[in-house]
Coordinates of N, CA and C and ligand atoms in Angstrom, one line a residue:
M13 N -1.1 51.4 -15.6 CA -1.8 50.2 -15.8 C -2.2 50.1 -17.3
L14 N -2.0 49.0 -17.9 CA -2.3 48.8 -19.4 C -3.8 48.9 -19.6
Q15 N -4.3 49.7 -20.5 CA -5.7 49.7 -20.8 C -6.1 48.9 -22.0
Q16 N -7.1 48.1 -21.8 CA -7.6 47.2 -22.9 C -8.7 47.9 -23.7
V17 N -8.7 47.6 -25.0 CA -9.8 48.1 -25.8 C -10.3 46.9 -26.6
T18 N -11.6 47.0 -27.0 CA -12.2 45.9 -27.8 C -12.5 46.5 -29.2
L19 N -12.1 45.8 -30.2 CA -12.4 46.2 -31.6 C -12.8 45.0 -32.4
S20 N -13.2 45.3 -33.6 CA -13.6 44.2 -34.6 C -12.7 44.2 -35.7
I21 N -12.1 43.0 -36.0 CA -11.2 42.8 -37.2 C -11.8 41.7 -38.0
D22 N -12.2 42.0 -39.2 CA -12.9 41.0 -40.1 C -14.0 40.3 -39.4
G23 N -14.8 41.1 -38.6 CA -16.0 40.5 -37.9 C -15.7 39.9 -36.6
A24 N -14.4 39.7 -36.2 CA -14.1 39.0 -34.9 C -13.9 40.1 -33.9
Q25 N -14.5 39.9 -32.7 CA -14.2 40.8 -31.6 C -12.9 40.5 -31.0
V26 N -12.0 41.4 -30.9 CA -10.7 41.1 -30.3 C -10.3 42.1 -29.3
E27 N -9.5 41.7 -28.3 CA -9.1 42.6 -27.2 C -7.6 43.0 -27.5
A28 N -7.3 44.2 -27.1 CA -5.9 44.6 -27.4 C -5.5 45.7 -26.4
V29 N -4.2 45.9 -26.2 CA -3.7 46.9 -25.3 C -3.7 48.2 -26.1
R30 N -4.3 49.3 -25.4 CA -4.3 50.6 -26.1 C -2.9 51.0 -26.5
G31 N -2.7 51.5 -27.6 CA -1.4 51.9 -28.1 C -0.7 50.9 -29.0
T32 N -1.4 49.7 -29.1 CA -0.9 48.7 -30.0 C -1.4 49.0 -31.4
S33 N -0.6 48.6 -32.5 CA -1.1 48.8 -33.8 C -2.1 47.7 -34.2
V34 N -2.9 48.1 -35.2 CA -3.9 47.1 -35.7 C -3.1 45.9 -36.3
L35 N -2.0 46.2 -37.0 CA -1.2 45.1 -37.6 C -0.8 44.1 -36.6
D36 N -0.2 44.6 -35.5 CA 0.3 43.8 -34.5 C -0.8 42.9 -33.8
V37 N -1.9 43.6 -33.6 CA -3.0 42.8 -33.0 C -3.6 41.8 -34.0
A38 N -3.7 42.1 -35.3 CA -4.2 41.2 -36.3 C -3.3 40.0 -36.3
V39 N -2.0 40.2 -36.4 CA -1.0 39.1 -36.5 C -1.1 38.2 -35.2
E40 N -1.3 38.9 -34.0 CA -1.4 38.1 -32.8 C -2.6 37.2 -32.8
Y41 N -3.7 37.7 -33.5 CA -4.9 36.9 -33.5 C -4.9 35.9 -34.8
G42 N -3.8 35.9 -35.5 CA -3.7 34.9 -36.6 C -4.4 35.5 -37.9
I43 N -4.6 36.8 -37.9 CA -5.1 37.4 -39.2 C -4.0 38.0 -39.9
C44 N -3.7 37.4 -41.0 CA -2.4 37.7 -41.7 C -2.6 38.9 -42.6
I45 N -1.9 40.0 -42.3 CA -1.9 41.2 -43.2 C -0.5 41.3 -43.8
P46 N -0.3 41.2 -45.1 CA 1.0 41.3 -45.6 C 1.7 42.6 -45.2
H47 N 3.0 42.5 -45.0 CA 3.7 43.7 -44.6 C 5.2 43.5 -44.9
L48 N 5.8 44.6 -45.2 CA 7.2 44.6 -45.5 C 8.1 45.5 -44.6
C49 N 7.7 46.7 -44.5 CA 8.6 47.6 -43.7 C 8.4 47.5 -42.2
H50 N 7.4 46.9 -41.7 CA 7.2 46.7 -40.3 C 8.1 45.7 -39.7
I51 N 8.7 46.0 -38.5 CA 9.4 45.0 -37.7 C 8.8 45.2 -36.3
P52 N 8.3 44.1 -35.7 CA 7.8 44.2 -34.4 C 8.7 44.9 -33.4
S53 N 8.1 45.7 -32.5 CA 8.8 46.4 -31.5 C 9.6 47.6 -32.0
L54 N 9.6 47.9 -33.3 CA 10.3 49.1 -33.8 C 9.2 50.0 -34.3
S55 N 9.5 51.3 -34.5 CA 8.6 52.3 -34.9 C 8.1 52.0 -36.3
D56 N 7.0 52.5 -36.7 CA 6.5 52.3 -38.1 C 6.3 53.7 -38.7
F57 N 6.5 53.7 -40.0 CA 6.3 54.9 -40.8 C 5.4 54.8 -42.0
G58 N 4.9 53.6 -42.2 CA 3.9 53.4 -43.3 C 4.6 53.5 -44.6
G59 N 5.8 53.0 -44.8 CA 6.5 53.2 -46.0 C 6.1 52.3 -47.2
C60 N 5.9 51.0 -47.0 CA 5.6 50.1 -48.1 C 4.2 50.1 -48.5
R61 N 3.3 50.4 -47.6 CA 1.8 50.5 -47.8 C 1.2 49.1 -48.1
L62 N 2.0 48.0 -47.9 CA 1.4 46.7 -48.2 C 0.3 46.3 -47.1
C63 N 0.4 46.9 -46.0 CA -0.4 46.5 -44.9 C -1.8 47.3 -44.8
V64 N -2.2 47.8 -46.0 CA -3.4 48.6 -46.0 C -4.6 47.8 -45.5
V65 N -5.6 48.4 -44.9 CA -6.8 47.8 -44.4 C -7.9 48.9 -44.6
E66 N -9.2 48.5 -44.5 CA -10.3 49.4 -44.5 C -10.7 49.7 -43.1
L67 N -10.8 50.9 -42.7 CA -11.3 51.4 -41.4 C -12.7 51.9 -41.6
I68 N -13.7 51.3 -40.9 CA -15.1 51.7 -41.2 C -15.5 52.6 -40.0
E69 N -15.9 53.8 -40.4 CA -16.3 54.8 -39.5 C -17.6 55.5 -40.0
N70 N -18.6 55.5 -39.2 CA -19.9 56.1 -39.5 C -20.4 55.6 -40.9
S71 N -20.3 54.3 -41.1 CA -20.7 53.7 -42.4 C -19.8 54.1 -43.6
R72 N -18.7 54.8 -43.3 CA -17.9 55.1 -44.4 C -16.6 54.4 -44.3
S73 N -15.9 54.1 -45.4 CA -14.7 53.3 -45.4 C -13.5 54.2 -45.7
K74 N -12.4 54.0 -45.0 CA -11.2 54.7 -45.2 C -10.1 53.7 -45.3
V75 N -9.2 53.8 -46.4 CA -8.1 52.9 -46.5 C -6.9 53.6 -45.8
T76 N -6.3 52.7 -45.0 CA -5.1 53.3 -44.2 C -4.1 52.1 -43.9
T77 N -2.9 52.5 -43.6 CA -1.9 51.4 -43.3 C -2.2 50.9 -41.8
S78 N -2.2 49.6 -41.7 CA -2.5 49.0 -40.3 C -1.4 49.1 -39.4
C79 N -0.1 49.3 -39.9 CA 1.0 49.4 -38.9 C 1.0 50.7 -38.2
T80 N 0.4 51.7 -38.8 CA 0.4 53.1 -38.2 C -0.9 53.4 -37.6
L81 N -1.8 52.4 -37.6 CA -3.2 52.7 -37.1 C -3.3 52.0 -35.7
L82 N -3.5 52.9 -34.7 CA -3.5 52.3 -33.3 C -4.9 51.9 -32.9
V83 N -5.0 50.8 -32.2 CA -6.3 50.3 -31.8 C -7.1 51.3 -31.0
Q84 N -8.4 51.3 -31.2 CA -9.3 52.1 -30.3 C -10.6 51.3 -30.0
D85 N -11.2 51.7 -28.9 CA -12.5 51.0 -28.6 C -13.5 51.1 -29.7
D86 N -14.2 50.0 -30.0 CA -15.2 49.9 -31.0 C -14.8 50.2 -32.4
M87 N -13.5 50.2 -32.6 CA -13.0 50.3 -34.0 C -13.4 49.1 -34.9
V88 N -13.8 49.4 -36.1 CA -14.1 48.3 -37.1 C -13.1 48.3 -38.2
V89 N -12.5 47.2 -38.4 CA -11.4 47.1 -39.4 C -11.7 45.9 -40.3
R90 N -11.5 46.1 -41.6 CA -11.6 45.0 -42.6 C -10.3 44.8 -43.3
T91 N -9.7 43.6 -43.2 CA -8.4 43.4 -43.8 C -8.4 42.7 -45.1
N92 N -9.5 42.1 -45.5 CA -9.5 41.2 -46.6 C -10.7 41.4 -47.6
T93 N -11.0 42.7 -47.8 CA -12.1 43.0 -48.8 C -11.6 42.9 -50.2
E94 N -12.5 42.9 -51.2 CA -12.0 42.9 -52.6 C -11.2 44.2 -52.9
K95 N -11.7 45.3 -52.3 CA -10.9 46.6 -52.5 C -9.5 46.5 -52.0
I96 N -9.4 45.9 -50.8 CA -8.0 45.8 -50.2 C -7.2 44.8 -50.9
R97 N -7.8 43.7 -51.3 CA -7.0 42.7 -52.1 C -6.4 43.3 -53.4
K98 N -7.3 44.1 -54.0 CA -6.9 44.7 -55.3 C -5.8 45.7 -55.1
L99 N -5.9 46.5 -54.1 CA -4.9 47.5 -53.8 C -3.6 46.9 -53.4
R100 N -3.7 45.8 -52.6 CA -2.5 45.1 -52.1 C -1.7 44.5 -53.3
R101 N -2.5 43.9 -54.2 CA -1.9 43.2 -55.4 C -1.2 44.3 -56.2
N102 N -1.8 45.5 -56.3 CA -1.1 46.5 -57.1 C 0.1 47.0 -56.4
I103 N 0.1 47.2 -55.1 CA 1.3 47.7 -54.4 C 2.4 46.6 -54.5
A104 N 2.0 45.3 -54.4 CA 3.0 44.3 -54.4 C 3.6 44.2 -55.9
E105 N 2.8 44.4 -56.8 CA 3.2 44.4 -58.2 C 4.2 45.5 -58.5
L106 N 3.9 46.7 -57.9 CA 4.9 47.8 -58.1 C 6.2 47.5 -57.4
L107 N 6.1 46.8 -56.2 CA 7.3 46.5 -55.5 C 8.2 45.5 -56.3
V108 N 7.5 44.5 -56.9 CA 8.3 43.6 -57.8 C 8.9 44.3 -58.9
A109 N 8.2 45.2 -59.5 CA 8.7 46.0 -60.7 C 10.0 46.8 -60.2
Q110 N 9.9 47.3 -59.0 CA 11.0 48.1 -58.5 C 12.2 47.3 -58.2
A111 N 11.9 46.1 -57.6 CA 13.1 45.2 -57.2 C 12.8 43.8 -57.5
P112 N 12.8 43.4 -58.8 CA 12.4 42.1 -59.2 C 13.4 41.0 -58.7
N113 N 14.6 41.4 -58.3 CA 15.6 40.4 -57.9 C 15.6 40.1 -56.4
S114 N 14.5 40.6 -55.7 CA 14.4 40.3 -54.3 C 13.5 39.1 -54.1
R115 N 14.0 38.0 -53.5 CA 13.2 36.8 -53.2 C 12.1 37.2 -52.3
A116 N 12.4 38.0 -51.2 CA 11.4 38.3 -50.2 C 10.2 39.0 -50.9
I117 N 10.5 40.0 -51.7 CA 9.4 40.7 -52.4 C 8.7 39.9 -53.4
Q118 N 9.4 39.0 -54.1 CA 8.6 38.1 -55.0 C 7.7 37.2 -54.2
D119 N 8.2 36.7 -53.0 CA 7.3 35.8 -52.2 C 6.1 36.5 -51.7
I120 N 6.3 37.8 -51.2 CA 5.2 38.5 -50.7 C 4.2 38.8 -51.8
A121 N 4.7 39.1 -53.0 CA 3.8 39.4 -54.1 C 3.0 38.2 -54.5
V122 N 3.6 37.1 -54.5 CA 2.9 35.8 -54.8 C 1.8 35.6 -53.8
R123 N 2.1 35.9 -52.6 CA 1.0 35.7 -51.5 C -0.1 36.7 -51.6
C124 N 0.2 37.8 -52.3 CA -0.8 38.9 -52.5 C -1.6 38.6 -53.8
G125 N -1.2 37.5 -54.5 CA -2.0 37.1 -55.6 C -1.4 37.6 -57.0
V126 N -0.2 38.1 -56.9 CA 0.5 38.6 -58.2 C 1.1 37.4 -58.9
S127 N 0.7 37.2 -60.2 CA 1.3 36.2 -61.0 C 2.0 36.9 -62.2
Q128 N 1.6 38.0 -62.6 CA 2.2 38.8 -63.7 C 2.4 40.2 -63.3
V129 N 3.4 40.8 -63.8 CA 3.7 42.2 -63.4 C 3.6 43.1 -64.6
R130 N 2.7 44.1 -64.5 CA 2.4 44.9 -65.7 C 3.3 46.1 -65.8
Y131 N 4.1 46.4 -64.8 CA 5.0 47.6 -64.9 C 6.4 47.2 -65.3
P132 N 7.1 48.2 -65.9 CA 8.5 47.9 -66.3 C 9.4 47.6 -65.1
F133 N 10.3 46.7 -65.3 CA 11.2 46.3 -64.2 C 12.3 47.4 -64.1
R134 N 12.7 47.8 -62.8 CA 13.7 48.8 -62.7 C 14.9 48.3 -62.0
N135 N 14.9 47.1 -61.5 CA 16.1 46.5 -60.9 C 16.8 47.4 -59.9
E136 N 16.1 48.1 -59.0 CA 16.7 48.9 -58.0 C 17.3 48.1 -56.9
S137 N 18.3 48.6 -56.2 CA 18.9 47.8 -55.1 C 18.3 48.1 -53.7
C138 N 17.4 49.0 -53.6 CA 16.8 49.3 -52.3 C 15.3 49.8 -52.6
V139 N 14.4 49.3 -51.7 CA 13.0 49.7 -51.9 C 12.6 50.7 -50.8
L140 N 13.6 51.3 -50.1 CA 13.4 52.3 -49.1 C 12.4 51.9 -48.0
C141 N 12.5 50.6 -47.6 CA 11.6 50.2 -46.5 C 12.0 50.7 -45.2
G142 N 13.3 51.1 -45.1 CA 13.8 51.6 -43.8 C 14.0 50.6 -42.7
R143 N 13.9 49.4 -43.0 CA 14.1 48.3 -42.0 C 15.5 48.5 -41.4
C144 N 16.5 48.6 -42.2 CA 17.9 48.7 -41.8 C 18.1 49.9 -40.9
V145 N 17.6 51.1 -41.3 CA 17.8 52.3 -40.6 C 17.2 52.2 -39.2
R146 N 16.0 51.7 -39.1 CA 15.3 51.7 -37.8 C 15.9 50.6 -36.9
L147 N 16.4 49.5 -37.5 CA 17.1 48.5 -36.6 C 18.4 49.1 -36.1
C148 N 19.1 49.8 -36.9 CA 20.4 50.4 -36.5 C 20.2 51.4 -35.4
T149 N 19.1 52.2 -35.6 CA 18.9 53.4 -34.7 C 18.2 52.9 -33.4
E150 N 17.1 52.1 -33.6 CA 16.3 51.8 -32.4 C 16.7 50.6 -31.7
L151 N 17.2 49.6 -32.3 CA 17.6 48.4 -31.6 C 19.0 48.5 -31.1
W152 N 19.9 49.0 -32.0 CA 21.3 49.0 -31.6 C 21.8 50.4 -31.2
S153 N 20.9 51.4 -31.2 CA 21.3 52.8 -30.8 C 22.6 53.2 -31.5
A154 N 22.8 52.7 -32.7 CA 24.1 53.1 -33.3 C 24.0 54.3 -34.2
R155 N 22.8 54.5 -34.9 CA 22.6 55.6 -35.9 C 23.8 55.7 -36.9
A156 N 24.2 54.5 -37.3 CA 25.4 54.5 -38.3 C 24.9 54.7 -39.7
I157 N 23.6 54.5 -40.0 CA 23.1 54.6 -41.4 C 21.9 55.5 -41.3
G158 N 21.5 56.0 -42.5 CA 20.3 56.8 -42.6 C 19.9 57.1 -44.0
F159 N 18.7 57.6 -44.2 CA 18.3 58.0 -45.6 C 19.1 59.2 -46.0
V160 N 19.5 59.2 -47.3 CA 20.3 60.3 -47.9 C 19.6 60.7 -49.2
G161 N 19.5 61.9 -49.5 CA 19.0 62.4 -50.8 C 17.5 62.4 -50.9
R162 N 17.0 62.9 -52.0 CA 15.6 63.1 -52.2 C 15.2 62.4 -53.5
G163 N 13.9 62.2 -53.6 CA 13.3 61.7 -54.9 C 14.0 60.4 -55.3
K164 N 14.3 60.4 -56.6 CA 14.9 59.2 -57.2 C 16.3 58.9 -56.7
D165 N 16.9 60.0 -56.1 CA 18.3 59.8 -55.5 C 18.3 59.3 -54.1
R166 N 17.1 59.2 -53.5 CA 17.0 58.8 -52.1 C 17.6 57.4 -51.9
H167 N 18.4 57.2 -50.9 CA 19.0 55.8 -50.7 C 19.5 55.8 -49.2
V168 N 20.0 54.6 -48.8 CA 20.5 54.5 -47.5 C 22.0 54.5 -47.5
D169 N 22.7 55.2 -46.6 CA 24.1 55.3 -46.6 C 24.7 55.6 -45.3
F170 N 25.9 55.5 -45.1 CA 26.6 56.0 -43.9 C 26.7 57.5 -44.1
P171 N 26.9 58.3 -43.0 CA 27.1 59.7 -43.1 C 28.3 60.0 -44.0
F172 N 28.2 60.8 -45.0 CA 29.2 61.1 -46.0 C 29.8 59.9 -46.7
G173 N 29.0 58.8 -46.7 CA 29.5 57.6 -47.4 C 30.6 56.8 -46.7
V174 N 30.9 57.1 -45.5 CA 32.0 56.4 -44.8 C 31.5 55.7 -43.6
R175 N 31.9 54.5 -43.4 CA 31.4 53.7 -42.2 C 31.9 54.4 -41.0
P176 N 31.0 54.9 -40.0 CA 31.5 55.5 -38.8 C 31.9 54.6 -37.8
D177 N 32.7 55.1 -36.8 CA 33.1 54.2 -35.7 C 31.9 53.6 -34.9
V178 N 30.8 54.3 -34.9 CA 29.6 53.8 -34.1 C 29.0 52.6 -34.8
C179 N 29.4 52.2 -36.0 CA 28.9 51.0 -36.6 C 29.5 49.8 -35.9
K180 N 28.7 49.0 -35.4 CA 29.2 47.8 -34.6 C 29.5 46.6 -35.5
Q181 N 29.2 46.8 -36.8 CA 29.4 45.7 -37.8 C 28.7 44.5 -37.4
C182 N 27.5 44.7 -36.9 CA 26.7 43.6 -36.4 C 25.9 42.9 -37.6
Q183 N 25.9 43.5 -38.7 CA 25.2 42.9 -39.9 C 23.7 42.8 -39.8
A184 N 23.1 43.4 -38.7 CA 21.6 43.3 -38.6 C 21.0 44.0 -39.8
C185 N 21.6 45.1 -40.2 CA 20.9 45.8 -41.4 C 20.9 45.0 -42.6
V186 N 21.9 44.2 -42.8 CA 22.0 43.3 -44.0 C 21.0 42.1 -43.8
Q187 N 21.0 41.6 -42.6 CA 20.2 40.4 -42.4 C 18.7 40.7 -42.5
H188 N 18.3 41.9 -42.2 CA 16.9 42.2 -42.3 C 16.5 43.0 -43.5
C189 N 17.4 43.1 -44.5 CA 17.1 43.8 -45.7 C 16.4 42.8 -46.7
P190 N 15.3 43.2 -47.3 CA 14.6 42.3 -48.2 C 15.3 42.1 -49.5
M191 N 16.4 42.9 -49.7 CA 17.1 42.8 -51.0 C 18.2 41.8 -51.0
T192 N 18.5 41.2 -49.9 CA 19.7 40.4 -49.8 C 19.6 39.0 -50.2
I193 N 18.3 38.5 -50.4 CA 18.1 37.1 -50.8 C 17.6 37.2 -52.3
T194 N 18.3 36.6 -53.2 CA 17.9 36.6 -54.6 C 16.9 35.5 -54.8
P195 N 16.1 35.6 -55.9 CA 15.1 34.5 -56.2 C 15.8 33.2 -56.4
C196 N 15.1 32.1 -56.3 CA 15.7 30.8 -56.3 C 16.4 30.5 -57.7
D197 N 16.0 31.2 -58.7 CA 16.7 31.0 -60.0 C 17.9 31.9 -60.2
G198 N 18.2 32.7 -59.1 CA 19.3 33.6 -59.2 C 18.8 35.0 -59.7
P199 N 19.7 36.0 -59.8 CA 19.3 37.3 -60.2 C 18.8 37.3 -61.6
M200 N 17.8 38.1 -61.9 CA 17.2 38.2 -63.3 C 18.2 38.9 -64.2
E201 N 18.3 38.5 -65.4 CA 19.2 39.1 -66.4 C 18.2 40.0 -67.2
P202 N 18.7 41.0 -67.9 CA 17.9 41.8 -68.8 C 17.3 40.8 -69.9
G203 N 16.0 41.0 -70.1 CA 15.3 40.1 -71.1 C 14.7 38.8 -70.4
E204 N 15.0 38.6 -69.1 CA 14.4 37.4 -68.4 C 13.6 37.9 -67.3
E205 N 12.8 39.0 -67.5 CA 12.1 39.7 -66.4 C 10.8 39.0 -66.2
R206 N 10.7 38.2 -65.2 CA 9.5 37.4 -64.9 C 9.6 36.9 -63.4
L207 N 8.5 36.5 -62.8 CA 8.6 35.9 -61.5 C 9.2 34.5 -61.6
C208 N 10.0 34.1 -60.7 CA 10.8 32.9 -60.9 C 9.8 31.7 -60.7
G209 N 10.2 30.5 -61.2 CA 9.4 29.3 -61.2 C 9.0 28.9 -59.8
K210 N 9.9 29.1 -58.8 CA 9.5 28.7 -57.5 C 8.3 29.4 -57.0
C211 N 8.3 30.7 -57.2 CA 7.1 31.5 -56.8 C 5.8 31.0 -57.5
E212 N 5.9 30.7 -58.7 CA 4.8 30.2 -59.4 C 4.3 28.9 -58.8
A213 N 5.2 28.0 -58.4 CA 4.9 26.8 -57.7 C 4.2 27.1 -56.4
Q214 N 4.7 28.1 -55.7 CA 4.1 28.5 -54.4 C 2.7 29.0 -54.6
L215 N 2.5 29.8 -55.7 CA 1.2 30.3 -56.0 C 0.2 29.2 -56.2
L216 N 0.7 28.1 -56.9 CA -0.2 27.0 -57.1 C -0.6 26.3 -55.8
I217 N 0.4 26.2 -55.0 CA 0.1 25.6 -53.6 C -0.9 26.4 -52.9
A218 N -0.6 27.7 -52.9 CA -1.5 28.6 -52.2 C -3.0 28.6 -52.7
E219 N -3.1 28.5 -54.1 CA -4.4 28.4 -54.7 C -5.1 27.1 -54.4
S220 N -4.4 26.0 -54.4 CA -5.1 24.7 -54.2 C -5.3 24.5 -52.7
A221 N -4.6 25.2 -51.8 CA -4.9 25.0 -50.4 C -5.0 26.3 -49.7
P222 N -6.0 27.0 -49.9 CA -6.1 28.4 -49.4 C -6.1 28.5 -47.9
D223 N -6.4 27.5 -47.1 CA -6.4 27.6 -45.7 C -5.0 27.4 -45.1
S224 N -4.1 26.9 -45.9 CA -2.7 26.7 -45.3 C -1.8 27.9 -45.6
C225 N -1.2 28.4 -44.6 CA -0.3 29.5 -44.7 C 1.1 29.1 -45.0
I226 N 1.8 29.7 -46.0 CA 3.2 29.5 -46.2 C 4.0 30.7 -45.9
W227 N 3.4 31.7 -45.3 CA 4.0 32.9 -45.0 C 5.3 32.7 -44.2
C228 N 5.2 32.0 -43.1 CA 6.4 31.9 -42.1 C 7.6 31.1 -42.7
E229 N 7.3 30.4 -43.8 CA 8.4 29.6 -44.3 C 9.2 30.4 -45.3
L230 N 8.8 31.6 -45.6 CA 9.4 32.4 -46.7 C 10.0 33.7 -46.2
G231 N 11.3 33.7 -46.2 CA 11.9 35.0 -45.9 C 12.1 35.3 -44.4
V232 N 13.2 35.2 -43.9 CA 13.5 35.5 -42.5 C 13.2 37.0 -42.2
G233 N 12.6 37.2 -41.0 CA 12.3 38.6 -40.6 C 10.9 39.1 -41.0
F234 N 10.1 38.3 -41.7 CA 8.8 38.7 -42.1 C 7.8 37.9 -41.3
G235 N 8.1 37.6 -40.0 CA 7.2 36.7 -39.2 C 5.8 37.1 -39.2
C236 N 4.9 36.2 -39.3 CA 3.5 36.5 -39.2 C 2.8 35.2 -38.8
A237 N 1.6 35.4 -38.3 CA 0.9 34.2 -37.9 C 0.2 33.5 -39.1
R238 N -0.6 32.5 -38.8 CA -1.2 31.8 -39.9 C -2.1 32.6 -40.8
H239 N -2.4 32.2 -42.0 CA -3.3 32.9 -42.9 C -4.7 32.7 -42.4
A240 N -5.5 33.7 -42.5 CA -6.9 33.6 -42.0 C -7.8 34.4 -43.0
S241 N -8.0 33.8 -44.2 CA -8.8 34.5 -45.2 C -10.3 34.2 -45.1
Ligands
SF4_8 S1 26.3 46.8 -39.2 FE1 26.5 48.9 -38.6 S2 25.1 50.0 -39.9 FE2 24.4 47.9 -39.9 S3 22.9 47.7 -38.2 FE3 24.9 47.1 -37.4 S4 25.7 49.0 -36.5 FE4 24.0 49.6 -37.9
SF4_9 S1 18.8 48.9 -47.8 FE1 17.3 47.2 -47.6 S2 16.5 47.3 -45.5 FE2 17.5 49.3 -46.0 S3 15.8 50.6 -46.8 FE3 16.8 49.6 -48.6 S4 15.6 47.7 -49.0 FE4 15.1 48.4 -46.9
FES10 S1 4.1 47.4 -43.0 FE1 2.7 49.0 -42.9 S2 3.3 50.3 -44.5 FE2 4.8 48.8 -44.5

């Protein structure tokens, strides 16, 4: 039998099934926590760190990723404190610097309040979110791709770089990769390293209408409920 727990998220008492993540419960209740590596129903490994929240225990606060934090009775979570917003902005900024040509990452960054990026652009082709690997392994049971290498050489590939027979060529890995949609102005060229104009426009919309969420209109596969700041 499913066990229910009661916890507090941003001051609201919510009920959830034991074993559910705080991120999933927050989204279900319309409390939007930005996230990148999380895909509902798949395992989480806390890779992107965008979903950080504050967990309050014995009057002390601990920052942790909400996708890997399982609900417990009487848990107290804050998703939208100044500390969290600042951390999130910095994480989003680092992601944009890592992959400035990803539309999905630009959009997430804008929603986290990033308008300028202080870090050098690296134009990497993968942010190691692991969405593709977990989809292939857990949804399709194919295990056709995986992480290879360490440190700066870490990337996603087929075993020995050759597509195995177990690959169903379903394209799920490509469809759910945040790197596959370029910004509206197209890929950035060297010397043109900035957030694209569309994102700036979205930032203005978000600033002038803070109660309206534009999350679900941006980027397939990043489904979330309405914004609740
Ligand atoms: S196309 Fe191949 S590697 Fe990609 S998710 Fe499908 S089975 Fe896995
Ligand atoms: S290839 Fe795409 S989906 Fe896979 S880990 Fe890299 S960024 Fe994520
Ligand atoms: S969504 Fe939680 S760490 Fe990426």
